[in-house]
Short mmCIF file of C-alpha atoms and ligand atoms in Angstrom, two decimals:
data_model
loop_
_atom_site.label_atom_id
_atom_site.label_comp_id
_atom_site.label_asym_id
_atom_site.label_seq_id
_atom_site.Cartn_x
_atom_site.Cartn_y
_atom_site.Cartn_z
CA UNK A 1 8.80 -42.20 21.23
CA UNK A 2 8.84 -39.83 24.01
CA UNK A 3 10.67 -36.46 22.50
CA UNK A 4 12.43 -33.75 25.22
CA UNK A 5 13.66 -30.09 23.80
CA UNK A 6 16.67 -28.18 26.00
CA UNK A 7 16.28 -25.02 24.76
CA UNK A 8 19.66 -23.60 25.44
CA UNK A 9 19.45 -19.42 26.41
CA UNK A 10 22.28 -19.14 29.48
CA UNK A 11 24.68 -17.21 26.87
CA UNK A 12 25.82 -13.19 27.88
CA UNK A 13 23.81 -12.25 24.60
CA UNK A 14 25.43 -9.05 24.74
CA UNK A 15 27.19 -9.20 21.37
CA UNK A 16 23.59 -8.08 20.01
CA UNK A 17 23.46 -4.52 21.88
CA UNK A 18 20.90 -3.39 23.64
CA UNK A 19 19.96 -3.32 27.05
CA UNK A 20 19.33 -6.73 27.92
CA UNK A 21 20.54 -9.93 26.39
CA UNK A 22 19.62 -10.47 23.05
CA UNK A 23 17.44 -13.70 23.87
CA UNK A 24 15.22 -10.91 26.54
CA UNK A 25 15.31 -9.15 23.74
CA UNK A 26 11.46 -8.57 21.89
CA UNK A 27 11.17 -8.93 17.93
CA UNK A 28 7.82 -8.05 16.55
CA UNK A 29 7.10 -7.58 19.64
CA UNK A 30 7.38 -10.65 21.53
CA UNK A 31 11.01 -12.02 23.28
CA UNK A 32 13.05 -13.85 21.03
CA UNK A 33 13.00 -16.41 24.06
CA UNK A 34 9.18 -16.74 23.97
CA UNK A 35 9.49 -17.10 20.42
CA UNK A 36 11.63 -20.39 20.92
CA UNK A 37 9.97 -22.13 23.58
CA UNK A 38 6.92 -21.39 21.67
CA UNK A 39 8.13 -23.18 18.43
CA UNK A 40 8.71 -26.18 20.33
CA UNK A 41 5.55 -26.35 22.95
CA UNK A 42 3.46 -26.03 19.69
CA UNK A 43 4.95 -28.96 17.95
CA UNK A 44 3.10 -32.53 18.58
CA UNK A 45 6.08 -34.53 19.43
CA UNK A 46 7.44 -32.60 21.95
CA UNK A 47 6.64 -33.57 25.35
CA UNK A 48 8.63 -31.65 27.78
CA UNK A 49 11.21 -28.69 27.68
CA UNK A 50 13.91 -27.79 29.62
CA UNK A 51 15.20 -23.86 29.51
CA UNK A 52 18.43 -23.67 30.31
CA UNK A 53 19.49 -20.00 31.15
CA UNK A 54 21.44 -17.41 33.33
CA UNK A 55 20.90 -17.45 37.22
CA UNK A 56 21.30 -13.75 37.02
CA UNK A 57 18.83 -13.64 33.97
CA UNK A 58 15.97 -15.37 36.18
CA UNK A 59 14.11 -11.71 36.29
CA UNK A 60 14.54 -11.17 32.18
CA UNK A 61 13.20 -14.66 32.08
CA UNK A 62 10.33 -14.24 34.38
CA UNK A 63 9.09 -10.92 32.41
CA UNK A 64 9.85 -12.34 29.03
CA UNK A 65 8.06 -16.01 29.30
CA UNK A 66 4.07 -15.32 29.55
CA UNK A 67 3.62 -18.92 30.33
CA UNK A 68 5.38 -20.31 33.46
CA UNK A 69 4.65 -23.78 32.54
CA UNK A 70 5.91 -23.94 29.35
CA UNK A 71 9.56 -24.73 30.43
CA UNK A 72 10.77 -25.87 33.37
CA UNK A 73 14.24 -23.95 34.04
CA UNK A 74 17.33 -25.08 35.15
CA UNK A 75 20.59 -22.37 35.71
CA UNK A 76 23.17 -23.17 32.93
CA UNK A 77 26.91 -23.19 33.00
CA UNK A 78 29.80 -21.22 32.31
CA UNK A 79 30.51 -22.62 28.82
CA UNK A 80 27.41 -23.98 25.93
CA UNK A 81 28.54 -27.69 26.07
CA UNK A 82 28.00 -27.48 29.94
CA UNK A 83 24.87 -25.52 30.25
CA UNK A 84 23.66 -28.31 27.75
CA UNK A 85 25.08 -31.11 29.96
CA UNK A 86 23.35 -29.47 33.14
CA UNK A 87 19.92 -29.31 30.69
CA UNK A 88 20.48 -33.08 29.59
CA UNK A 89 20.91 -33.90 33.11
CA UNK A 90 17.45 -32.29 34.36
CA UNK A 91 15.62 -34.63 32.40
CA UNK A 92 17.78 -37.89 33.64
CA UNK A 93 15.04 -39.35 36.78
CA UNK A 94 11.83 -39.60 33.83
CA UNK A 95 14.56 -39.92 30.59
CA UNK A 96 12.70 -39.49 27.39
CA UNK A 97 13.43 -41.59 24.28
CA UNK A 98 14.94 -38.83 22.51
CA UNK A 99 16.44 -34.89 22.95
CA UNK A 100 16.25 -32.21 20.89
CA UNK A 101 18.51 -29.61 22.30
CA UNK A 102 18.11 -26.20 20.46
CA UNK A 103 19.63 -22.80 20.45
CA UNK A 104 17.69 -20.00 22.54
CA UNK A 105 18.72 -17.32 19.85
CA UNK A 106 17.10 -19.16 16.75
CA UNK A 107 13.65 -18.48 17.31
CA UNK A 108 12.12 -19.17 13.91
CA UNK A 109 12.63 -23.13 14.08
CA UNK A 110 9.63 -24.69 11.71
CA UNK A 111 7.86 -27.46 12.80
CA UNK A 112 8.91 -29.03 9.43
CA UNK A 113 12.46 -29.36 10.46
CA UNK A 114 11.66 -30.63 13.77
CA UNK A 115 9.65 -33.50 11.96
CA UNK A 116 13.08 -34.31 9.34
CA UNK A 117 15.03 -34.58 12.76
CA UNK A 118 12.65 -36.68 14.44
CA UNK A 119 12.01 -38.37 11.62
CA UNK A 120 15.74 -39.33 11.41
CA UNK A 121 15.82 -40.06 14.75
CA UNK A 122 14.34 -43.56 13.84
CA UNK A 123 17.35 -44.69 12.04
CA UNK A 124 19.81 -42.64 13.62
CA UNK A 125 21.30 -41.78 17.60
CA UNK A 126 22.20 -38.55 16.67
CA UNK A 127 20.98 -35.91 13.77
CA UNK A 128 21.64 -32.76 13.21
CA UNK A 129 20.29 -30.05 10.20
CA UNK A 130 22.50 -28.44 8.09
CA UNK A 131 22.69 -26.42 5.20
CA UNK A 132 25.43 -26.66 2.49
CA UNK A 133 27.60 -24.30 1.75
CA UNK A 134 27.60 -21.99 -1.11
CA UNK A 135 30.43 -19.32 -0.46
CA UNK A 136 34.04 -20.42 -2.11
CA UNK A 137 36.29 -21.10 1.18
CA UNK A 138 39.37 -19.65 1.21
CA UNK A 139 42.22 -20.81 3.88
CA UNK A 140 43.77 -17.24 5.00
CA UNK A 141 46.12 -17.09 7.85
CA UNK A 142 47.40 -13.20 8.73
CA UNK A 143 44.69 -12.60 5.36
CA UNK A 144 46.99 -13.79 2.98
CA UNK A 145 45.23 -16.59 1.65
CA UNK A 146 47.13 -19.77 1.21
CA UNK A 147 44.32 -22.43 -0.08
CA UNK A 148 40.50 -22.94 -1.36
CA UNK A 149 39.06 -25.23 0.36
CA UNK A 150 36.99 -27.80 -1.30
CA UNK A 151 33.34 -27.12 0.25
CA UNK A 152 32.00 -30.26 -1.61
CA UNK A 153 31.34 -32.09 1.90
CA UNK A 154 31.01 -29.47 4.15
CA UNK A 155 27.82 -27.94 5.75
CA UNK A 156 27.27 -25.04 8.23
CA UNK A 157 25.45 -26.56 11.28
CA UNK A 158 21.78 -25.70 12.76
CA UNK A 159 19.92 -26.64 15.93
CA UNK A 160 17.99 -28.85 16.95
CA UNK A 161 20.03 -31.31 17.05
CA UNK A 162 18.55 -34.69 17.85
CA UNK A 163 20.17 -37.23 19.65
CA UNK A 164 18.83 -40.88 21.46
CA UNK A 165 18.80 -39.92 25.07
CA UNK A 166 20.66 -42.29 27.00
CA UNK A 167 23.42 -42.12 24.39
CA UNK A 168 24.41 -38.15 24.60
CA UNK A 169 23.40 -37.96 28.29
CA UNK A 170 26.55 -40.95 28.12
CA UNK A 171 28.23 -38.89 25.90
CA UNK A 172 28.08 -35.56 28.00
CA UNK A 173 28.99 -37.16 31.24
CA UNK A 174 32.28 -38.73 29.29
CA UNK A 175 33.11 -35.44 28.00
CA UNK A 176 33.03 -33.81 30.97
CA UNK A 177 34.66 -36.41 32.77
CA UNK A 178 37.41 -36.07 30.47
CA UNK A 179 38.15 -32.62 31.20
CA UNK A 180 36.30 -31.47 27.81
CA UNK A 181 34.42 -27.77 28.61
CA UNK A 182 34.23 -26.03 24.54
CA UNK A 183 32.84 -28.13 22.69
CA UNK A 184 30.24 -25.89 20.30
CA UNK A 185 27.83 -28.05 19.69
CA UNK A 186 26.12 -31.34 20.75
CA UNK A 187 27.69 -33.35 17.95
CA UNK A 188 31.10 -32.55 18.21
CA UNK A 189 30.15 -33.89 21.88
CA UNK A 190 28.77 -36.95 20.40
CA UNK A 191 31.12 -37.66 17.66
CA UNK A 192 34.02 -37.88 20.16
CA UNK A 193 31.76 -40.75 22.11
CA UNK A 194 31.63 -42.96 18.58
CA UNK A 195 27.91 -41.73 18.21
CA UNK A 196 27.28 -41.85 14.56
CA UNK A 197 25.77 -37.92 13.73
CA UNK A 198 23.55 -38.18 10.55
CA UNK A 199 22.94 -35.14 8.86
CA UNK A 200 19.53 -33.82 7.31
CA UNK A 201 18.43 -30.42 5.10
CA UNK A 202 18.49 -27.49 7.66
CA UNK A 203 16.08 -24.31 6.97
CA UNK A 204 17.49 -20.56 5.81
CA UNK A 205 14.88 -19.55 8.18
CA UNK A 206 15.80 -21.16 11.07
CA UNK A 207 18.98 -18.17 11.39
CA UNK A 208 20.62 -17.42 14.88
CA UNK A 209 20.37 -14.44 16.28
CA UNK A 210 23.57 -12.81 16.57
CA UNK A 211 24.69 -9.55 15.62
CA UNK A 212 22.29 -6.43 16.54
CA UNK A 213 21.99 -6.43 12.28
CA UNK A 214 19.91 -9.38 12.86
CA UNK A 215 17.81 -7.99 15.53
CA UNK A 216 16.98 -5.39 13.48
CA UNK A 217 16.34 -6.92 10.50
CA UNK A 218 14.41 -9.99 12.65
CA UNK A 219 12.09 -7.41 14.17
CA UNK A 220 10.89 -5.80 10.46
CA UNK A 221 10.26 -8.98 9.57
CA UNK A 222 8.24 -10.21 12.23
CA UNK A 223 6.48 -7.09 12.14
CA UNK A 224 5.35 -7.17 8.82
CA UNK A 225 4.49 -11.45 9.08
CA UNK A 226 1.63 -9.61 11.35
CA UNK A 227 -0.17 -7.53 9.25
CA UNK A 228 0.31 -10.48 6.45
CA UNK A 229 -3.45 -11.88 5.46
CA UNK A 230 -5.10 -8.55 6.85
CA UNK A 231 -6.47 -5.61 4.67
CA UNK A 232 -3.93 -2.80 4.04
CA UNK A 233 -5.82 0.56 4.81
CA UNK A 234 -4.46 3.72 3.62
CA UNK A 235 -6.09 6.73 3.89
CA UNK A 236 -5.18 9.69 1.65
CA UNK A 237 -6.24 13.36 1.71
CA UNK A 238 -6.78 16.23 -1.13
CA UNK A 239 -6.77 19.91 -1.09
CA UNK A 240 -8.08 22.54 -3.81
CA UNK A 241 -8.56 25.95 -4.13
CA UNK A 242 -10.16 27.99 -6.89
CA UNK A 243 -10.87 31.65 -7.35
CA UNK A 244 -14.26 33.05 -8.71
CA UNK A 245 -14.74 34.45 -11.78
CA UNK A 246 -17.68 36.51 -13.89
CA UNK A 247 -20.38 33.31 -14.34
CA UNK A 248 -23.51 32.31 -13.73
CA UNK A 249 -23.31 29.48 -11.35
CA UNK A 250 -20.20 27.06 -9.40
CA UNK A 251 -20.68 23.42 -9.90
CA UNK A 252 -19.51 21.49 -6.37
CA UNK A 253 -19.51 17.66 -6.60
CA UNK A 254 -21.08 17.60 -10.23
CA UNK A 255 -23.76 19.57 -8.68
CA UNK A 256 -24.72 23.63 -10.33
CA UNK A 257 -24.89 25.92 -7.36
CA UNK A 258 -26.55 28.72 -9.08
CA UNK A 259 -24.78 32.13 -8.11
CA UNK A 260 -23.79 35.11 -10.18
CA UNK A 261 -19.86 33.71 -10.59
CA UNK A 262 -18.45 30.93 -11.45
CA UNK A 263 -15.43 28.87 -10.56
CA UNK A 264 -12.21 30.04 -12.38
CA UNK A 265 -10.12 26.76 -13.22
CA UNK A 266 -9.20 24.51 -17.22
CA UNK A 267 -11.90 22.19 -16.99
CA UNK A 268 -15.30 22.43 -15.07
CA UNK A 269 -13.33 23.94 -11.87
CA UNK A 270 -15.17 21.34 -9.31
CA UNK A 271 -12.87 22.14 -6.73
CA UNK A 272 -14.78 19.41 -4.65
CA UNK A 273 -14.33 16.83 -6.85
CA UNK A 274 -10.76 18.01 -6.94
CA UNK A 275 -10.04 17.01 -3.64
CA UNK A 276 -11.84 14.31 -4.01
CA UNK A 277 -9.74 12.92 -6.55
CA UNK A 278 -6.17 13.65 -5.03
CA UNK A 279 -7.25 12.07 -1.57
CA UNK A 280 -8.28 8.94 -3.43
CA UNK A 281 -4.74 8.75 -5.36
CA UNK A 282 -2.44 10.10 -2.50
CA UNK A 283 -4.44 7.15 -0.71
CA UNK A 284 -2.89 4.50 -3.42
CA UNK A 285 0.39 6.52 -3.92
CA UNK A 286 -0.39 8.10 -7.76
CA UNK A 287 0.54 11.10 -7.61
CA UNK A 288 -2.19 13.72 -8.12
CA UNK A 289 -5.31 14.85 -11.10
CA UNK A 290 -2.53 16.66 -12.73
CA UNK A 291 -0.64 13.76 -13.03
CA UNK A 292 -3.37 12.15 -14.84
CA UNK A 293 -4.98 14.74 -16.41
CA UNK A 294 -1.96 17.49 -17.46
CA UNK A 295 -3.80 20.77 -17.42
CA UNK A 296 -1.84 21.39 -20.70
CA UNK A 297 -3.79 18.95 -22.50
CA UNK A 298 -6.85 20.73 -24.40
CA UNK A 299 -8.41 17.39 -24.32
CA UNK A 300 -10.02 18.44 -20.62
CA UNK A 301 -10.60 21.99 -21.40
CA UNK A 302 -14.16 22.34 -19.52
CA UNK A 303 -14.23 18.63 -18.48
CA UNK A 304 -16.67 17.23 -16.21
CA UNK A 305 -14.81 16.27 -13.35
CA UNK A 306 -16.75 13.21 -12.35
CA UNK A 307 -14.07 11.55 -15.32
CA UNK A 308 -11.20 12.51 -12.92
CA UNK A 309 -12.94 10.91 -10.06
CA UNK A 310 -13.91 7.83 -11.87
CA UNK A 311 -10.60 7.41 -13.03
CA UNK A 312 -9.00 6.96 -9.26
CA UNK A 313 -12.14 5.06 -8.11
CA UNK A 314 -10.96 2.75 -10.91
CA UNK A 315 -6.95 2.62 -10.19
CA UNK A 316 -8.68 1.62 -6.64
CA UNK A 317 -10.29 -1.24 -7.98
CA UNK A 318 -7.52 -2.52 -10.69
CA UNK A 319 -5.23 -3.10 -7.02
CA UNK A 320 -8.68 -4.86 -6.08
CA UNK A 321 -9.39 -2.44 -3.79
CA UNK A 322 -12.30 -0.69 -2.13
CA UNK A 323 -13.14 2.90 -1.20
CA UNK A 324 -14.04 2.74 2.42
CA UNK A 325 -15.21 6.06 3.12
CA UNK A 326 -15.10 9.28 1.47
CA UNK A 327 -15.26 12.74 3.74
CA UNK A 328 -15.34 16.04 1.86
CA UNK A 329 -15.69 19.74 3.53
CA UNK A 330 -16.48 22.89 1.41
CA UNK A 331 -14.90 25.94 2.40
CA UNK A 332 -17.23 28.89 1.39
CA UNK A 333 -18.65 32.28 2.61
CA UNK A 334 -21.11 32.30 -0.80
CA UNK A 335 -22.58 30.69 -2.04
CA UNK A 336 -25.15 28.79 0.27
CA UNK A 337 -24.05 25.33 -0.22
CA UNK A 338 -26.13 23.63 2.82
CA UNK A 339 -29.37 23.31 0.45
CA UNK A 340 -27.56 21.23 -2.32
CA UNK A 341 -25.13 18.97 0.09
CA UNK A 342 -27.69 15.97 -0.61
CA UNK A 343 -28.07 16.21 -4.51
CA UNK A 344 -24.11 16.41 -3.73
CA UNK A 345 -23.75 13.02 -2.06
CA UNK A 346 -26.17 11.38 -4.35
CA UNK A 347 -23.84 12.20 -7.43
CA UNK A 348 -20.32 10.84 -5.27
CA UNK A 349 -22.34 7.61 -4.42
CA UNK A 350 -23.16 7.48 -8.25
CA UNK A 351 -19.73 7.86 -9.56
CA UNK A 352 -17.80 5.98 -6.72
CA UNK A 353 -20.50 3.46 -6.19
CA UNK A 354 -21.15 4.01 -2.78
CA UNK A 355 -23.88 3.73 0.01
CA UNK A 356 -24.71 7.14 1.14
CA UNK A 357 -23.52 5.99 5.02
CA UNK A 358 -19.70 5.88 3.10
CA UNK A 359 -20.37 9.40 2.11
CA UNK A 360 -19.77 12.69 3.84
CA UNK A 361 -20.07 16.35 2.45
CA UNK A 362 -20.05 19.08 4.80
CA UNK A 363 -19.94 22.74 4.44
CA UNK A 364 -18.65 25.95 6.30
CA UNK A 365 -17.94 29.39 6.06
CA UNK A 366 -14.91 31.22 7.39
CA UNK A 367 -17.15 34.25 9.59
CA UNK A 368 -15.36 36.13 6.89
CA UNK A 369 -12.10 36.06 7.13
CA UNK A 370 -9.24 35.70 4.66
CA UNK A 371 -9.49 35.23 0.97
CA UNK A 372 -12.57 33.10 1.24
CA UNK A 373 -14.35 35.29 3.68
CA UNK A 374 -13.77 37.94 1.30
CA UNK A 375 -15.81 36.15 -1.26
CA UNK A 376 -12.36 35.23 -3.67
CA UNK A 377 -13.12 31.38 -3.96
CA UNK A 378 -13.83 29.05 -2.38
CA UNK A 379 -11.78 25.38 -0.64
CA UNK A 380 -12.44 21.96 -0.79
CA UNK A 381 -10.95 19.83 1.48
CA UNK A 382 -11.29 15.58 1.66
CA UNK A 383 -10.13 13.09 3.11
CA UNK A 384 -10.92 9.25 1.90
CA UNK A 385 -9.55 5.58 3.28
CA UNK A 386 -8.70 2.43 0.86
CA UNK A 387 -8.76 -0.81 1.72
CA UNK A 388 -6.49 -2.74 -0.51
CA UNK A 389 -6.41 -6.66 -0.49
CA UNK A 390 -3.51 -8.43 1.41
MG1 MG B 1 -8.79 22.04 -9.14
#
C-alpha cells in the first residue's frame, strides 16, 4: 500500500507570539516545521509528502526546512479544510493508496501512532486517533452552566488522520462543491460523504502547538530530550582561608610543610584539602565540609582532613559518579610550597583514586601584598568537574 502524508502548515500561527509563525518557530532548537516533516520522512511507510503552507511564508519555509526534498510544497488556502483539499489534490496525477494528512503544529507524532493508523487503514477508509476524555463536561451558555454532558463516547481528536485516497480526495471535491469551506478536520469532511471514520488510541505526546505556553514549555523539553543518555558534568569550586598560628609546621594536602607556624583552624587546618572538599560537593550540590562535618562537633577536633575529602569522593560515587579532574592553587608568601607539590599530588591521587594526569596542585605567592603577603595565612583555592551518569 502506497502511503502519502499532507502535512498541513498554511495557518497565520500568530496566536503563539513571537516573531514569526509558530510552525517557523525553533524548539530545542530546530523549527517545529522541520520537526514534522521529519517525523513522517523517517517513518517506513511513508512514501511521499506534500507541505501545504503560506505563499507569503515561502521564505520562513525555505530557512526553516534543511532538506529541500523532503516535501514537495504546494500554497494552501484561506481556510484548513481547503488548504487540505489543495494538498489532497497535489497528489491526484500518481494517487497513492492511502493519505495521512497531519497538522504542521504537532511536531512530536511517534512512529507508533502512524503504524495504529495505517494499521487501521486495512479495515477501514478513514481513521483517525483520539484520546478520551477525562475532564467532566459541563454545557455553559453566558457561564451559567445548564447541563453535564455525558463524556462516555466522546474523544478529543488528533492528526494524522488516515483516509483511502480516492475516497476523501471524492469527499473534498463534494464538499467544496457544495459550498462547504470550515470544516476542522478531515473527518468531519468525510463523515458528511458517508465515509465510515474509525477511531484508534491517539498519543498525549502527539500535542498541538498552540498557545506561546506550549512553545515554551515544548522548547524545555526538547532541550533537555538532548542531553538525555549523555554524562551530566558539573564542575564545582572551593575556597579556604586560614590564619597562622605559633607551630612547628602547616600540613597542605595531607602533606607537613615544615615551618616555624602552623595553620590556625578545629581540625588539622588543611586549608587545601578544604577547598578541595567544598569544590567536590558544590560540584554535586551538598552543601559544604561544615555541613558534613559541624565544626561544633569535638568528634573532628584535630582531624585529618583526608576523612573530609574521602567523604565527598564517596557522595560522588554513591550518584555513580566520577571525579574528572581535580585543580588546586595554594596561595602563600611562606612557606616554600614548590618542593612538596609532588608528595602533594601523590596523597590526592591516593585518597580520590586518581591518575596523577587528573591531578593539579599549583602554588603562588602574592609579591607581598595583602594579608597573605604579609605572612597572616595562607589560601587555597580548587576547582574540580563530576561526571555523573545519565
Ligand atoms: Mg578550612
Amino acid at each position: 500500500m502506497t502511503i502519502a502524508a499532507v502535512i498541513v502548515a498554511a495557518g497565520a500561527g500568530l496566536r503563539a507570539g513571537g516573531e514569526r509563525p509558530k510552525q517557523y518557530q525553533k524548539i530545542g532548537g530546530k523549527p517545529v516545521i522541520m520537526r514534522t516533516l521529519e517525523a513522517f520522512a523517517s517513518h517506513p511507510r511513508i512514501s511521499r509528502i506534500i507541505a501545504v503552507i503560506r505563499e507569503e511564508h515561502l521564505d520562513y519555509y525555505r530557512e526553516a526546512v534543511s532538506d529541500p526534498d523532503i516535501a514537495q510544497t504546494v500554497y494552501g488556502g484561506s481556510t484548513r479544510q481547503e488548504s487540505c483539499r489543495i494538498g489532497i489534490e497535489a497528489l491526484a496525477a500518481r494517487p497513492p493508496k492511502a493519505v495521512l494528512i497531519h497538522d504542521g503544529a504537532r511536531p512530536f507524532a511517534p512512529h507508533a501512532l502512524i503504524d495504529r493508523v495505517v494499521a487501521a487503514l486495512a479495515v477501514h477508509d478513514g481513521v483517525i486517533p483520539g484520546l478520551p476524555i477525562s475532564d467532566t463536561l459541563k454545557r455553559a451558555p453566558g457561564g451559567i452552566v445548564q447541563a453535564t454532558l455525558d463524556r462516555s463516547h466522546l474523544w478529543s481528536v488528533q492528526t494524522p488522520q488516515g483516509f483511502a485516497f480516492q475516497a476523501i480526495h471524492g469527499a473534498h471535491r463534494q464538499a467544496a462543491a457544495s459550498g462547504m469551506t470550515d470544516l476542522t478536520d478531515d473527518a468531519a469532511v468525510a463523515e458528511l460523504a458517508g465515509i465510515e471514520v474509525a477511531m484508534v488510541a491517539g498519543s498525549p505526546e502527539n500535542r498541538k502547538l498552540t498557545t506561546s505556553a506550549d512553545m515554551a514549555d515544548a522548547d524545555r523539553t526538547q532541550r533537555q530530550r538532548r542531553f538525555d543518555g549523555l554524562p551530566d558534568i558539573r564542575v564545582g569550586q572551593g575556597v579556604d582561608i586560614h590564619a597562622f598560628e605559633p607551630g612547628n609546621g602547616v600540613i597542605l594536602c595531607g602533606v607537613t610543610i615544615p615551618y616555624g607556624r602552623k595553620l590556625q583552624g578545629h581540625s588539622d587546618a588543611d586549608a587545601a584539602l578544604h577547598a578541595l572538599t567544598d569544590a567536590i560537593l558544590g560540584a554535586i550540590g551538598e552543601g559544604d565540609i561544615g555541613t558534613h562535618f559541624p565544626p561544633t562537633d569535638p568528634t573532628w577536633e584535630g582531624a585529618a582532613s583526608r576523612i573530609f575529602l574521602a567523604k565527598a569522593a564517596g557522595l560522588v560515587s554513591a550518584r555513580g559518579g566520577l571525579i574528572a579532574h581535580a585543580d588546586l592553587t595554594i596561595l602563600a608568601q611562606e612557606p616554600r610550597i614548590g618542593p612538596y607539590v609532588v608528595a602533594m599530588r601523590e596523597r590526592v591521587c591516593g585518597i580520590l583514586d586518581l591518575t596523577p594526569d587528573r591531578v593539579a596542585i599549583k602554588a603562588t605567592t602574592t609579591e607581598q601584598m595583602g594579608f597573605i603577603g604579609r605572612g597572616d595565612g595562607l589560601a587555597a583555592f580548587a576547582t574540580a568537574t563530576i561526571r555523573l551518569p545519565a
